[in-house]
mmCIF file of C-alpha atoms in Angstrom:
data_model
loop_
_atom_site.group_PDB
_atom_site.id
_atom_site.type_symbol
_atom_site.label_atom_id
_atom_site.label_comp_id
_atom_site.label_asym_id
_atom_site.label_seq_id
_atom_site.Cartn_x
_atom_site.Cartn_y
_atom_site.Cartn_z
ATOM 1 C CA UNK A 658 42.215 12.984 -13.992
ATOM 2 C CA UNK A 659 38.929 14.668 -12.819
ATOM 3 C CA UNK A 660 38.678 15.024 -9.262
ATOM 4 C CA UNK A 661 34.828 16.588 -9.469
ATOM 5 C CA UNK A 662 32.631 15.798 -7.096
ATOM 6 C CA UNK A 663 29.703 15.598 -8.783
ATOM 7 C CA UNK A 664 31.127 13.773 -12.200
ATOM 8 C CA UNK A 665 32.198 11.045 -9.573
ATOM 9 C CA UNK A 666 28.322 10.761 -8.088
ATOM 10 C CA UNK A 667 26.672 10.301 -11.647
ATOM 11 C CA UNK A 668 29.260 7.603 -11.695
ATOM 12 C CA UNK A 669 28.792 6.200 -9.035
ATOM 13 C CA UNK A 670 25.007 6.602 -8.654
ATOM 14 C CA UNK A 671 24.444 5.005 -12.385
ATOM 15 C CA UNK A 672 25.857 1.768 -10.562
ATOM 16 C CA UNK A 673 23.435 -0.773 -9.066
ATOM 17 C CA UNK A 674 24.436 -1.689 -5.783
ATOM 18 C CA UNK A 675 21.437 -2.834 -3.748
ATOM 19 C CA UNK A 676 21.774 -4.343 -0.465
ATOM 20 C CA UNK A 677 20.916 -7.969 -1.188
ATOM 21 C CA UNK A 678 20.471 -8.820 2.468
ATOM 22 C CA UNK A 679 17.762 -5.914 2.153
ATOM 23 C CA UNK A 680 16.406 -6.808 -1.523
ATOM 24 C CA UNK A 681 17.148 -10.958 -2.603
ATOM 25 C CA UNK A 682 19.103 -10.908 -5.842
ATOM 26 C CA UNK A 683 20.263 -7.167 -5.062
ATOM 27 C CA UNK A 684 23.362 -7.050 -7.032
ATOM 28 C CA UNK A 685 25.555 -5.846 -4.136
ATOM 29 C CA UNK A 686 28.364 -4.190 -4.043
ATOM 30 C CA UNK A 687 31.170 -6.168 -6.106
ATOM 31 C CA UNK A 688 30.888 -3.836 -9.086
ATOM 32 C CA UNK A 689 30.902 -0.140 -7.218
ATOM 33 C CA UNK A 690 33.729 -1.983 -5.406
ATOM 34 C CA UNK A 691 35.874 -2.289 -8.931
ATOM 35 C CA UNK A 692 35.066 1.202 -9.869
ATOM 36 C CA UNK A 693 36.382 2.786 -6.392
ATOM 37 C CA UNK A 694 39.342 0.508 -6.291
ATOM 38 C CA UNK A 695 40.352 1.418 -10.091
ATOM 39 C CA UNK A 696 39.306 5.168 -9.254
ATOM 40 C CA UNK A 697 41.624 5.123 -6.601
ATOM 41 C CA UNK A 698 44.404 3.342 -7.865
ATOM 42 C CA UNK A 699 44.401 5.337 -10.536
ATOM 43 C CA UNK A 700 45.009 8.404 -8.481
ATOM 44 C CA UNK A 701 48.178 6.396 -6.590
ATOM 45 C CA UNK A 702 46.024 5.450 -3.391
ATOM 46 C CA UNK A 703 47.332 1.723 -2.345
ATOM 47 C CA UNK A 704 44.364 0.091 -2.708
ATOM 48 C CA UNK A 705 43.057 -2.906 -0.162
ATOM 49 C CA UNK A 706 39.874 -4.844 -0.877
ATOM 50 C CA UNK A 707 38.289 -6.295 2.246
ATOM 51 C CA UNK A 708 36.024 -9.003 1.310
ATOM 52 C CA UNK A 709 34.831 -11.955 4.181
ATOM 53 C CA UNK A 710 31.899 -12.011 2.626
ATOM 54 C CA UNK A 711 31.715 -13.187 -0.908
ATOM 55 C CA UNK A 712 30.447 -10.785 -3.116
ATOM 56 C CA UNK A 713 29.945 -7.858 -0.593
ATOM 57 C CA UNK A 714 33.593 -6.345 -0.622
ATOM 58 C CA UNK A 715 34.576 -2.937 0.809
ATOM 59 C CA UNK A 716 37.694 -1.056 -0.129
ATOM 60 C CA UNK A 717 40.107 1.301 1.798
ATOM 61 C CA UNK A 718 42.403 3.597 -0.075
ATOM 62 C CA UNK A 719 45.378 4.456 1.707
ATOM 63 C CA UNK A 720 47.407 7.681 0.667
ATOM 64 C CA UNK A 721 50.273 7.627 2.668
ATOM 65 C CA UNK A 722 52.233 10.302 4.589
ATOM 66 C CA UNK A 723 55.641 11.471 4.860
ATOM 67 C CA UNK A 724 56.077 10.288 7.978
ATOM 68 C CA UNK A 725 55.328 12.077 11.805
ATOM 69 C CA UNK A 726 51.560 13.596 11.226
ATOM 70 C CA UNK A 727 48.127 12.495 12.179
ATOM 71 C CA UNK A 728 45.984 9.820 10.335
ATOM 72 C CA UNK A 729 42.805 10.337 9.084
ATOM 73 C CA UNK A 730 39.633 7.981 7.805
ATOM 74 C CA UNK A 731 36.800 9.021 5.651
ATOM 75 C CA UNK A 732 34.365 6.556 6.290
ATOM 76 C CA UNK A 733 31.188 6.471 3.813
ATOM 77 C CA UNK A 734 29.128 3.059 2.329
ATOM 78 C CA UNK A 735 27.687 2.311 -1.093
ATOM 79 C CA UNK A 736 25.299 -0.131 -0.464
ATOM 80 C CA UNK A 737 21.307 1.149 -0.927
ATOM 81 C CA UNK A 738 18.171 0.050 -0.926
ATOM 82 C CA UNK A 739 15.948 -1.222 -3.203
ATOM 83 C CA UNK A 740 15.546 0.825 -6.755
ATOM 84 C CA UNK A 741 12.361 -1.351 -7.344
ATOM 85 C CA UNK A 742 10.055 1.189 -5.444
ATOM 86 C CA UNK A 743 11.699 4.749 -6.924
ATOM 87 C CA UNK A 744 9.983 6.893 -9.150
ATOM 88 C CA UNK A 745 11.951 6.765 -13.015
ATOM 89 C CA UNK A 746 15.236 5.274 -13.786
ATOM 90 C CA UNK A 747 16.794 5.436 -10.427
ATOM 91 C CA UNK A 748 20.517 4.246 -12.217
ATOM 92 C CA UNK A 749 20.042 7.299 -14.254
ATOM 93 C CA UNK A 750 21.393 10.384 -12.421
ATOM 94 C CA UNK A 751 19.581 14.081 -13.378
ATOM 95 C CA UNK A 752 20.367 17.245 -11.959
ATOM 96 C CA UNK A 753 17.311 19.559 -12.002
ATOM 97 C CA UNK A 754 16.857 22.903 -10.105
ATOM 98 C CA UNK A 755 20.467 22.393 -8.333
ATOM 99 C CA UNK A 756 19.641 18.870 -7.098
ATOM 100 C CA UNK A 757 21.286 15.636 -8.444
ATOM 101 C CA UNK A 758 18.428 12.840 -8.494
ATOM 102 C CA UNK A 759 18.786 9.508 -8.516
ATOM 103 C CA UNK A 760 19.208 6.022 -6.063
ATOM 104 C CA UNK A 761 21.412 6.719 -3.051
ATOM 105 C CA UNK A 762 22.354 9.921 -4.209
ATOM 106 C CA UNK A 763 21.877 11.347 -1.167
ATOM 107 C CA UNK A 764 22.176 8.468 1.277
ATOM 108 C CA UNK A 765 25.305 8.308 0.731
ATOM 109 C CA UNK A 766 26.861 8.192 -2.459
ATOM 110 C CA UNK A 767 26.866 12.100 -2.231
ATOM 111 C CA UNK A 768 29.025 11.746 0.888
ATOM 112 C CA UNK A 769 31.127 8.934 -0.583
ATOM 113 C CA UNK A 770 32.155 11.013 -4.247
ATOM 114 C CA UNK A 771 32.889 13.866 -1.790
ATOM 115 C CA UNK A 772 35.233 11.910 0.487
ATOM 116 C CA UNK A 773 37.349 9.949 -2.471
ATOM 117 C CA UNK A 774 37.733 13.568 -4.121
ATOM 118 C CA UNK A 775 38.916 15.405 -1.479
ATOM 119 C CA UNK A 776 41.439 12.927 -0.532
ATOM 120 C CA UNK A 777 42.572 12.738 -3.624
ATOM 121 C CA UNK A 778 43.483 16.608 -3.449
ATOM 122 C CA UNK A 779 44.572 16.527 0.062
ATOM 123 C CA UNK A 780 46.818 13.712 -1.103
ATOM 124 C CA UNK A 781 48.691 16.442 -3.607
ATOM 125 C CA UNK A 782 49.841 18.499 -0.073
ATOM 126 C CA UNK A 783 51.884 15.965 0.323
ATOM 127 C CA UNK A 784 51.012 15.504 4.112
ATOM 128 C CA UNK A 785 53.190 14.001 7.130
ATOM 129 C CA UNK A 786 49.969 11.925 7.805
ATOM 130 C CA UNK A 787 48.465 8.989 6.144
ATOM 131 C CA UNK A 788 44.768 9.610 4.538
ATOM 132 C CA UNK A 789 42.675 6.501 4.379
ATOM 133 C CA UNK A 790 38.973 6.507 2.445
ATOM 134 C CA UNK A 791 37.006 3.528 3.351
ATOM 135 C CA UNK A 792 34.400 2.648 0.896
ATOM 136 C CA UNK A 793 31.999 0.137 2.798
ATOM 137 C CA UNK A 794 29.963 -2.564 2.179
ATOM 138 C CA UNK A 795 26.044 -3.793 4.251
ATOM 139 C CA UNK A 796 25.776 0.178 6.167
ATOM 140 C CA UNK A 797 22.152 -0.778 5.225
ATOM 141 C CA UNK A 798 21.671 -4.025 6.844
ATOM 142 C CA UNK A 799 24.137 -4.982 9.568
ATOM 143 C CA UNK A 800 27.284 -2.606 9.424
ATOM 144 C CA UNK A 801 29.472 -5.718 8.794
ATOM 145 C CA UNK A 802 31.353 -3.441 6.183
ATOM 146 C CA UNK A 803 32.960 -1.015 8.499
ATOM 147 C CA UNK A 804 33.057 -3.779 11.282
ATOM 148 C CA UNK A 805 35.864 -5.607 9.120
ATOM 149 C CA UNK A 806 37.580 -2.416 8.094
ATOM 150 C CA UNK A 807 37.584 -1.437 11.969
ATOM 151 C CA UNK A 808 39.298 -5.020 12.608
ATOM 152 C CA UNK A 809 42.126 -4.175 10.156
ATOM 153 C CA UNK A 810 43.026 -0.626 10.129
ATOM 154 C CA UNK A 811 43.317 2.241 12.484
ATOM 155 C CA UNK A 812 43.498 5.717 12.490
ATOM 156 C CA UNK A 813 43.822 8.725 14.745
ATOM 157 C CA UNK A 814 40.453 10.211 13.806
ATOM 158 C CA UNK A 815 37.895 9.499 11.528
ATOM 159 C CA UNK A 816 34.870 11.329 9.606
ATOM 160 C CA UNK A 817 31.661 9.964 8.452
ATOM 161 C CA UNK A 818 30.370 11.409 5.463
ATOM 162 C CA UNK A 819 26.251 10.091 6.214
ATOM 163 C CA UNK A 820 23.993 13.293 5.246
ATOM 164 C CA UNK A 821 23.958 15.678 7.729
ATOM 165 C CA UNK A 822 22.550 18.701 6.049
ATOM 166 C CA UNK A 823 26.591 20.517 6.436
ATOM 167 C CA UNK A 824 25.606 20.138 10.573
ATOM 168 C CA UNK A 825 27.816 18.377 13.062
ATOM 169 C CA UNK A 826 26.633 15.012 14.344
ATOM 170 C CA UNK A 827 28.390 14.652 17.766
ATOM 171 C CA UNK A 828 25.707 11.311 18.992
ATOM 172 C CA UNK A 829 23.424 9.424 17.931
ATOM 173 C CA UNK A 830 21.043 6.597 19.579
ATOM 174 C CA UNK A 831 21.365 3.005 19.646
ATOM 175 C CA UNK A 832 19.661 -0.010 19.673
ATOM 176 C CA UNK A 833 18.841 -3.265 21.434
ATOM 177 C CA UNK A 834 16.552 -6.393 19.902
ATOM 178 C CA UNK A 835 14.993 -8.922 22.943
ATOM 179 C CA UNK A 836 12.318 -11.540 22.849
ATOM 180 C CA UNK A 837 9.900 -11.994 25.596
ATOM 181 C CA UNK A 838 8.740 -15.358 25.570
ATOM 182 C CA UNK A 839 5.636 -15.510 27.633
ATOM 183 C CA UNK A 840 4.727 -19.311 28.629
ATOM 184 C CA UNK A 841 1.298 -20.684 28.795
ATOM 185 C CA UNK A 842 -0.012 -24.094 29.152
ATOM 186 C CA UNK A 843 -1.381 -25.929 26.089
ATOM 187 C CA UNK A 844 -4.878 -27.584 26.561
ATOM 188 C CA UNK A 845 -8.039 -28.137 24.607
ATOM 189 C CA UNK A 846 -10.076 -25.129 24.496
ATOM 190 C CA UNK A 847 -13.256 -26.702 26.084
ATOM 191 C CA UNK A 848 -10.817 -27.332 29.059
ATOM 192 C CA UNK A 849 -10.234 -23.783 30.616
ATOM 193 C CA UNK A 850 -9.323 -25.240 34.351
ATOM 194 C CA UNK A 851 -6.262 -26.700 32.629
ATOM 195 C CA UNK A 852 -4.838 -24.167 30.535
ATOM 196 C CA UNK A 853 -2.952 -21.215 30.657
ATOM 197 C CA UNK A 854 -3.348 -18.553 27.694
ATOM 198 C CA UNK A 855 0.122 -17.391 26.642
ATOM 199 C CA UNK A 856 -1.234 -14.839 24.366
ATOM 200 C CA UNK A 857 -3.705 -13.177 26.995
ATOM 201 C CA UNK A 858 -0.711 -12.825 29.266
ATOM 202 C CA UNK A 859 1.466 -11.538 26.976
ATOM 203 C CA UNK A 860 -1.332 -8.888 26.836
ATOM 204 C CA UNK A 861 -0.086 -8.059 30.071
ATOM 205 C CA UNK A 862 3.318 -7.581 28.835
ATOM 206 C CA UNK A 863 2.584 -5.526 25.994
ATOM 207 C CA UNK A 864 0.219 -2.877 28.860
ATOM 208 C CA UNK A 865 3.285 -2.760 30.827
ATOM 209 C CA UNK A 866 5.738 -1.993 27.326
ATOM 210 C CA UNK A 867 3.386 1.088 26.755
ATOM 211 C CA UNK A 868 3.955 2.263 30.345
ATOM 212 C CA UNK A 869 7.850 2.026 30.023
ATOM 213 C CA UNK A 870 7.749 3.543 26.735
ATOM 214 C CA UNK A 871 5.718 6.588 28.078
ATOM 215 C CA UNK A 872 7.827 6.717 31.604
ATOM 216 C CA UNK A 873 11.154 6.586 29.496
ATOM 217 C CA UNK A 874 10.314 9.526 26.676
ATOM 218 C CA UNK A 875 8.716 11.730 29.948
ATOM 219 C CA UNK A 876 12.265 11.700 31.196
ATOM 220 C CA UNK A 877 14.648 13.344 28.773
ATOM 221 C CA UNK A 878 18.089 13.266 30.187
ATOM 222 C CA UNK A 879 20.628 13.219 26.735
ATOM 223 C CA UNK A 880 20.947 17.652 25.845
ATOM 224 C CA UNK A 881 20.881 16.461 22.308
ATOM 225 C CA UNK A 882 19.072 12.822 22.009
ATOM 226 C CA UNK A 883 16.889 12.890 24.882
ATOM 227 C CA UNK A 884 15.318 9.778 25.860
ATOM 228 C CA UNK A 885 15.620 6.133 24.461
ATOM 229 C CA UNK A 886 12.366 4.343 23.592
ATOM 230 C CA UNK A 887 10.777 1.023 23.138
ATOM 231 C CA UNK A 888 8.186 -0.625 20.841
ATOM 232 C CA UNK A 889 6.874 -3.947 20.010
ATOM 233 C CA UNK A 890 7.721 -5.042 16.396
ATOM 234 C CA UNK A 891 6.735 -8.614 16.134
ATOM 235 C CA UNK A 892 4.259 -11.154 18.167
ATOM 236 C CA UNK A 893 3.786 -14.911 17.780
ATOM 237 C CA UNK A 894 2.071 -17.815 19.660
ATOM 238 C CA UNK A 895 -0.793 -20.173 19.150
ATOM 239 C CA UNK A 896 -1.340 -23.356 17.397
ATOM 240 C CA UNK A 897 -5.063 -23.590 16.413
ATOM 241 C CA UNK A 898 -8.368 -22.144 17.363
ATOM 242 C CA UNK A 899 -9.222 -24.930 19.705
ATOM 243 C CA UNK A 900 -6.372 -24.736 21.709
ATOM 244 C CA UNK A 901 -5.103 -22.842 24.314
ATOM 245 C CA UNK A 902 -1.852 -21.604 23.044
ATOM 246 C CA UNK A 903 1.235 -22.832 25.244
ATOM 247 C CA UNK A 904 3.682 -19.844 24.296
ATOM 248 C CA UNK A 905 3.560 -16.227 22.952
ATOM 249 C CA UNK A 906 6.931 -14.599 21.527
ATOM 250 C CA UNK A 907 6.877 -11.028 21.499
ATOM 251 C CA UNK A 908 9.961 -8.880 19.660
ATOM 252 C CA UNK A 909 10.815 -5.375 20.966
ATOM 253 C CA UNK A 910 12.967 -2.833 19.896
ATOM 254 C CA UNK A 911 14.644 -0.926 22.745
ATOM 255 C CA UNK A 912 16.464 2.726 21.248
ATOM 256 C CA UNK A 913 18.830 3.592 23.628
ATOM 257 C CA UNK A 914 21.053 7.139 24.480
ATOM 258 C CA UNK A 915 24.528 6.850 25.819
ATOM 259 C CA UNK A 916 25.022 5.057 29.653
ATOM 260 C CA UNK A 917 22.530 2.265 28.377
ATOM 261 C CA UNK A 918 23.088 -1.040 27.149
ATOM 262 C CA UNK A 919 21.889 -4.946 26.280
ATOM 263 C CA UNK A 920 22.627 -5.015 30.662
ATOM 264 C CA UNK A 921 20.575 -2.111 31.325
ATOM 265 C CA UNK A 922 17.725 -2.810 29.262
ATOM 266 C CA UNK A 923 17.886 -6.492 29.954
ATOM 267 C CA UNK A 924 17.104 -5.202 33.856
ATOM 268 C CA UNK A 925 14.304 -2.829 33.067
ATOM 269 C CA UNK A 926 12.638 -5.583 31.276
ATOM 270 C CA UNK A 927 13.178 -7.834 34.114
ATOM 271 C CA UNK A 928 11.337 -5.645 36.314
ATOM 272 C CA UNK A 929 9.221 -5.569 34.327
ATOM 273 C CA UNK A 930 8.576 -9.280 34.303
ATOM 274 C CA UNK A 931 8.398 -9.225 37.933
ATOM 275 C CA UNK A 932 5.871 -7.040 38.469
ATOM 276 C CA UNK A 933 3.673 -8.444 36.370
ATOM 277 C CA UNK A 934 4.487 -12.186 38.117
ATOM 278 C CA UNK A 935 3.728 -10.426 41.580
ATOM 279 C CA UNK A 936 0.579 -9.699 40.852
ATOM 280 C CA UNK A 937 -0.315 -12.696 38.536
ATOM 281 C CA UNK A 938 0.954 -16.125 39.602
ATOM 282 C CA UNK A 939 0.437 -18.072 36.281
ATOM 283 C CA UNK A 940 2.474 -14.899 34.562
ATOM 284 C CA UNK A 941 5.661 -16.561 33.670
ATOM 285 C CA UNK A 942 8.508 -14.594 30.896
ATOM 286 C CA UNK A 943 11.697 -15.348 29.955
ATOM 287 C CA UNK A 944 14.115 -13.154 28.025
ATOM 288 C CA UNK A 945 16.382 -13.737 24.756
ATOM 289 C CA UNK A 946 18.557 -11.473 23.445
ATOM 290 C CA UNK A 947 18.909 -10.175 20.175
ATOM 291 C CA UNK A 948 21.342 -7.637 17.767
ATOM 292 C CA UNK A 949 22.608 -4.850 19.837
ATOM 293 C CA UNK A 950 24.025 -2.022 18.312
ATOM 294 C CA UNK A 951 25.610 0.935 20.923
ATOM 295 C CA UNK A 952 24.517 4.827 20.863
ATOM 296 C CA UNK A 953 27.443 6.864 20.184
ATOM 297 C CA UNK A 954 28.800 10.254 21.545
ATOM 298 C CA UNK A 955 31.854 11.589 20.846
ATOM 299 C CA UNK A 956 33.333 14.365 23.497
ATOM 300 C CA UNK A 957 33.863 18.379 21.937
ATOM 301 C CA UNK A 958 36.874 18.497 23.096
ATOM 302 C CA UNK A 959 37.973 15.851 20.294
ATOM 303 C CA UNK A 960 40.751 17.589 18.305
ATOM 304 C CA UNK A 961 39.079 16.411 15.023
ATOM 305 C CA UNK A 962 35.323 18.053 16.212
ATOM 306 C CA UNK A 963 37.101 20.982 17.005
ATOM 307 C CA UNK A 964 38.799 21.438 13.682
ATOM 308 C CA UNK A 965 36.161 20.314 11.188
ATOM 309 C CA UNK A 966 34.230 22.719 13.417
ATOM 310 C CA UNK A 967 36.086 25.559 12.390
ATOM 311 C CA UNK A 968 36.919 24.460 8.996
ATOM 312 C CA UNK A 969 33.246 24.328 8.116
ATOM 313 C CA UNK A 970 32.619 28.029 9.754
ATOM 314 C CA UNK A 971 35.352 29.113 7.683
ATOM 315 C CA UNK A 972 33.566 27.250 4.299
ATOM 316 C CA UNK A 973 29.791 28.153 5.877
ATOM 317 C CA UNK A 974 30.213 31.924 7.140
ATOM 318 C CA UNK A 975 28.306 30.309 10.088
ATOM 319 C CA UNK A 976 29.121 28.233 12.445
ATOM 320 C CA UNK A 977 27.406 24.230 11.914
ATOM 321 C CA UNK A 978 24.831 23.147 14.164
ATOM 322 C CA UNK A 979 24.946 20.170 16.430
ATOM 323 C CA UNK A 980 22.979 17.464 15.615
ATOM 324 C CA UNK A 981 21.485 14.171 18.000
ATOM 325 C CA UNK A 982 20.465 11.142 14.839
ATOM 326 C CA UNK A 983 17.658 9.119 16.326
ATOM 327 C CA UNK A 984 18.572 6.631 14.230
ATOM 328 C CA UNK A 985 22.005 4.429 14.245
ATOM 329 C CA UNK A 986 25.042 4.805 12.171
ATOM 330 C CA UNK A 987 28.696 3.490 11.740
ATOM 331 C CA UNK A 988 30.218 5.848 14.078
ATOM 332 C CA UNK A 989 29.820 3.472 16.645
ATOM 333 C CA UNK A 990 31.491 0.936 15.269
ATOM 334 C CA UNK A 991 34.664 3.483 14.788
ATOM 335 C CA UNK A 992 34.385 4.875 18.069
ATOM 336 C CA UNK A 993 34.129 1.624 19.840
ATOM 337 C CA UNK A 994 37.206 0.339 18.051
ATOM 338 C CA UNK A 995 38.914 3.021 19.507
ATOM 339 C CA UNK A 996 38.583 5.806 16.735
ATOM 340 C CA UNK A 997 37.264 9.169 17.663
ATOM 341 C CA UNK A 998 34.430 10.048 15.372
ATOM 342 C CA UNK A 999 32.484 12.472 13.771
ATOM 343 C CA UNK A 1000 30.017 12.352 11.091
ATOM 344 C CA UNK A 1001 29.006 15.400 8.652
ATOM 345 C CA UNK A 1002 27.433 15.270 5.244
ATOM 346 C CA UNK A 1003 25.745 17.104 2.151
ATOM 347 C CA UNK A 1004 22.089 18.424 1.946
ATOM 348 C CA UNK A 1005 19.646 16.748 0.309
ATOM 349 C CA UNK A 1006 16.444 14.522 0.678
ATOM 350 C CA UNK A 1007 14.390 11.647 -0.366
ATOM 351 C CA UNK A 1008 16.366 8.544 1.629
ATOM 352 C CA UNK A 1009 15.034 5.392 1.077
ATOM 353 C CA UNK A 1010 12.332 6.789 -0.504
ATOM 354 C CA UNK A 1011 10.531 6.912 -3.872
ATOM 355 C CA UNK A 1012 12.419 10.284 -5.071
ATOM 356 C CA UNK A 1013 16.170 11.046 -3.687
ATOM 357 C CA UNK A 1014 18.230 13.692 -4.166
ATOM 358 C CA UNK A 1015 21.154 15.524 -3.218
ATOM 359 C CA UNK A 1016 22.372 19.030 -3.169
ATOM 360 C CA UNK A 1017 24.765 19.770 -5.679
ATOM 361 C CA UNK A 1018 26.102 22.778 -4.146
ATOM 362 C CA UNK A 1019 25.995 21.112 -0.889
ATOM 363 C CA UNK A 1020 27.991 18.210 -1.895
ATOM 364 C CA UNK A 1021 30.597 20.517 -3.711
ATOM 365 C CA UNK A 1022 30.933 22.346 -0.276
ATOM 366 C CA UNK A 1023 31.388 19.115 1.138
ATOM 367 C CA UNK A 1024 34.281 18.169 -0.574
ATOM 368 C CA UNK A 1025 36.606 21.256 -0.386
ATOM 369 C CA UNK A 1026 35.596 21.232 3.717
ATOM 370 C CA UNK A 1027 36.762 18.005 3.821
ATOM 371 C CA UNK A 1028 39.913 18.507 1.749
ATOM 372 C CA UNK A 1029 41.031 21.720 4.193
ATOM 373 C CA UNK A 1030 40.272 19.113 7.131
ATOM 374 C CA UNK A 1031 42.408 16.023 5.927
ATOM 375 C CA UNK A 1032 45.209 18.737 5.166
ATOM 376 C CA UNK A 1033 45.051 20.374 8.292
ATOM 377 C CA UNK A 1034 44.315 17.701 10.360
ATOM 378 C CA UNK A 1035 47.144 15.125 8.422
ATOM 379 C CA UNK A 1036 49.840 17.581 8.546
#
């Protein structure tokens, strides 16, 4: 059987599995789920397909151990995002100049073909730990892919295999969704003494956002993250021209850094809120909460960080950087179900975007780093 890393990604990049919460009528993942559960099986993995939502199923391949060592889950997803918008075939995988092109080559089918191949290899040690690759479903959307995997199995450590460039990802930020709901009174337009304009106090609102924005990114306090953020991302109110509008909804995206929460920003928006009232009496907000999804950090001192750590050197000749994502990934949801996490990936470029690519070399590397980790680690 060939365990190459880079066979497996044409494979696996030649398969259309769009998000179709992203894309209506994607095709999903049921069909890249068949071809990692038969790739697996094939290889002696025991093979469970996780699947609460139809048509969007995720698989976990467990190799198990002798008995008495440490378990270990790569975690990587399949889903991507729409091929409508790239630039050629994007189901048709091309290596030029040392770079494998093609849809979610890079984010993260590069990461997923090196995972399933190097615990495939580090399966033939015959470790005292059990080796579990979890194949997931929706990483592009809502994460509910590793959320059921999370539910069902544990393991003593885990590695995500997002892009990383061969650097350590130790934290990244988080995020928090909220509607402010700004009320008004309705009335006819020529009737100013009786209305309230929702949408010109909302103005208000959307002054004071800017100020909290710029207040929270002057005040770096994460080494590698620095400051959370916040930006309006939707606004709606109003009826008709001749009326004064009654309501104005405004939706805000809060990125936070580890030590803040839905709580903690729910607070600093409240304040908000009340400062504007203090000074305004017909200023009146309410607040609704929305999707929150946590910033993760996981501590150095983590026997896993401090083994892939030296593992990579080893593979590198240089020691890999620590990286801070600003954006969110699925090591939260390991981490908060009690999983200590890392994530660390191939090289490459182009995600979500018109060309994609990943480093052939890069995702080689990836592979036999990952195999001297899961031995090593597993026992």
């Amino acid at each position: 059987m060939n365990n190459d890393p880079i066979e497996l990604l044409k494979e696996l990049v030649s398969i259309n599995s769009v998000n179709p919460d992203l894309v209506p009528g994607g095709a999903g993942e049921g069909k890249i789920a068949d071809f990692c559960a038969a790739w697996l099986r094939e290889r002696g993995f025991e093979v469970h397909r996780i699947e609460e939502h139809a048509g969007r199923p995720s698989i976990v391949g467990i190799a198990r151990g002798s008995g008495g060592g440490r378990s270990l889950m790569f975690n990587g997803h399949y889903d991507t995002v729409s091929i409508a918008s790239y630039d050629g075939d994007a189901l048709d995988p091309v290596i030029r100049d040392g770079k494998l092109f093609g849809r979610g080559s890079f984010d993260m089918k590069g990461g997923v073909a090196a995972m399933m191949v190097a615990a495939a290899r580090a399966k033939e040690n015959g470790l005292r730990g059990d080796i579990l690759v979890a194949c997931v479903a929706d990483e592009e959307y809502a994460s509910f892919g590793s959320e059921e995997v999370a539910a069902r199995f544990k393991a003593d450590a885990a590695i995500v295999t997002e892009p990383s460039h061969h650097e350590l990802t130790t934290a990244h930020r988080g995020f928090v969704w909220f509607d402010v709901i700004v009320q008004g009174r309705a009335s006819h337009g020529s009737r100013p003494e009786l209305g309230i304009d929702a949408i010109v106090k909302a103005g208000k609102f959307l002054v004071a956002l800017e100020e909290l924005d710029k207040r929270l990114r002057a005040n770096p306090t994460h080494p590698l993250l620095g400051s959370g953020s916040v930006h309006a991302s939707l606004i709606k109110g109003g009826e008709e021209l001749s009326s004064y509008p009654a309501e104005c909804r405004i939706s805000l995206e809060r990125r936070t850094i580890p030590g803040e929460n839905a709580a903690t920003v729910a607070a600093e928006l409240q304040a908000v809120i009340a400062a504007i009232a203090a000074a305004d009496p017909d200023f009146k907000a309410t607040l609704a909460a929305g999707l929150e999804r946590p910033p993760f950090e996981v501590a150095e001192s983590e026997p896993i960080v401090a083994m892939l750590d030296r593992i990579a050197t080893e593979r590198l000749g240089k020691r890999p950087a620590r990286r801070g994502e600003p954006f969110w990934t699925d090591c939260a949801i390991l981490q908060g179900a009690g999983i200590p996490c890392v994530m660390f990936g191939a090289d490459g470029g182009g995600a979500h975007a018109a060309s994609e690519w990943a480093e052939v070399r890069s995702v080689e590397t990836l592979a036999d780093i990952l195999t001297d980790t899961a031995v090593s680690f597993c026992g």
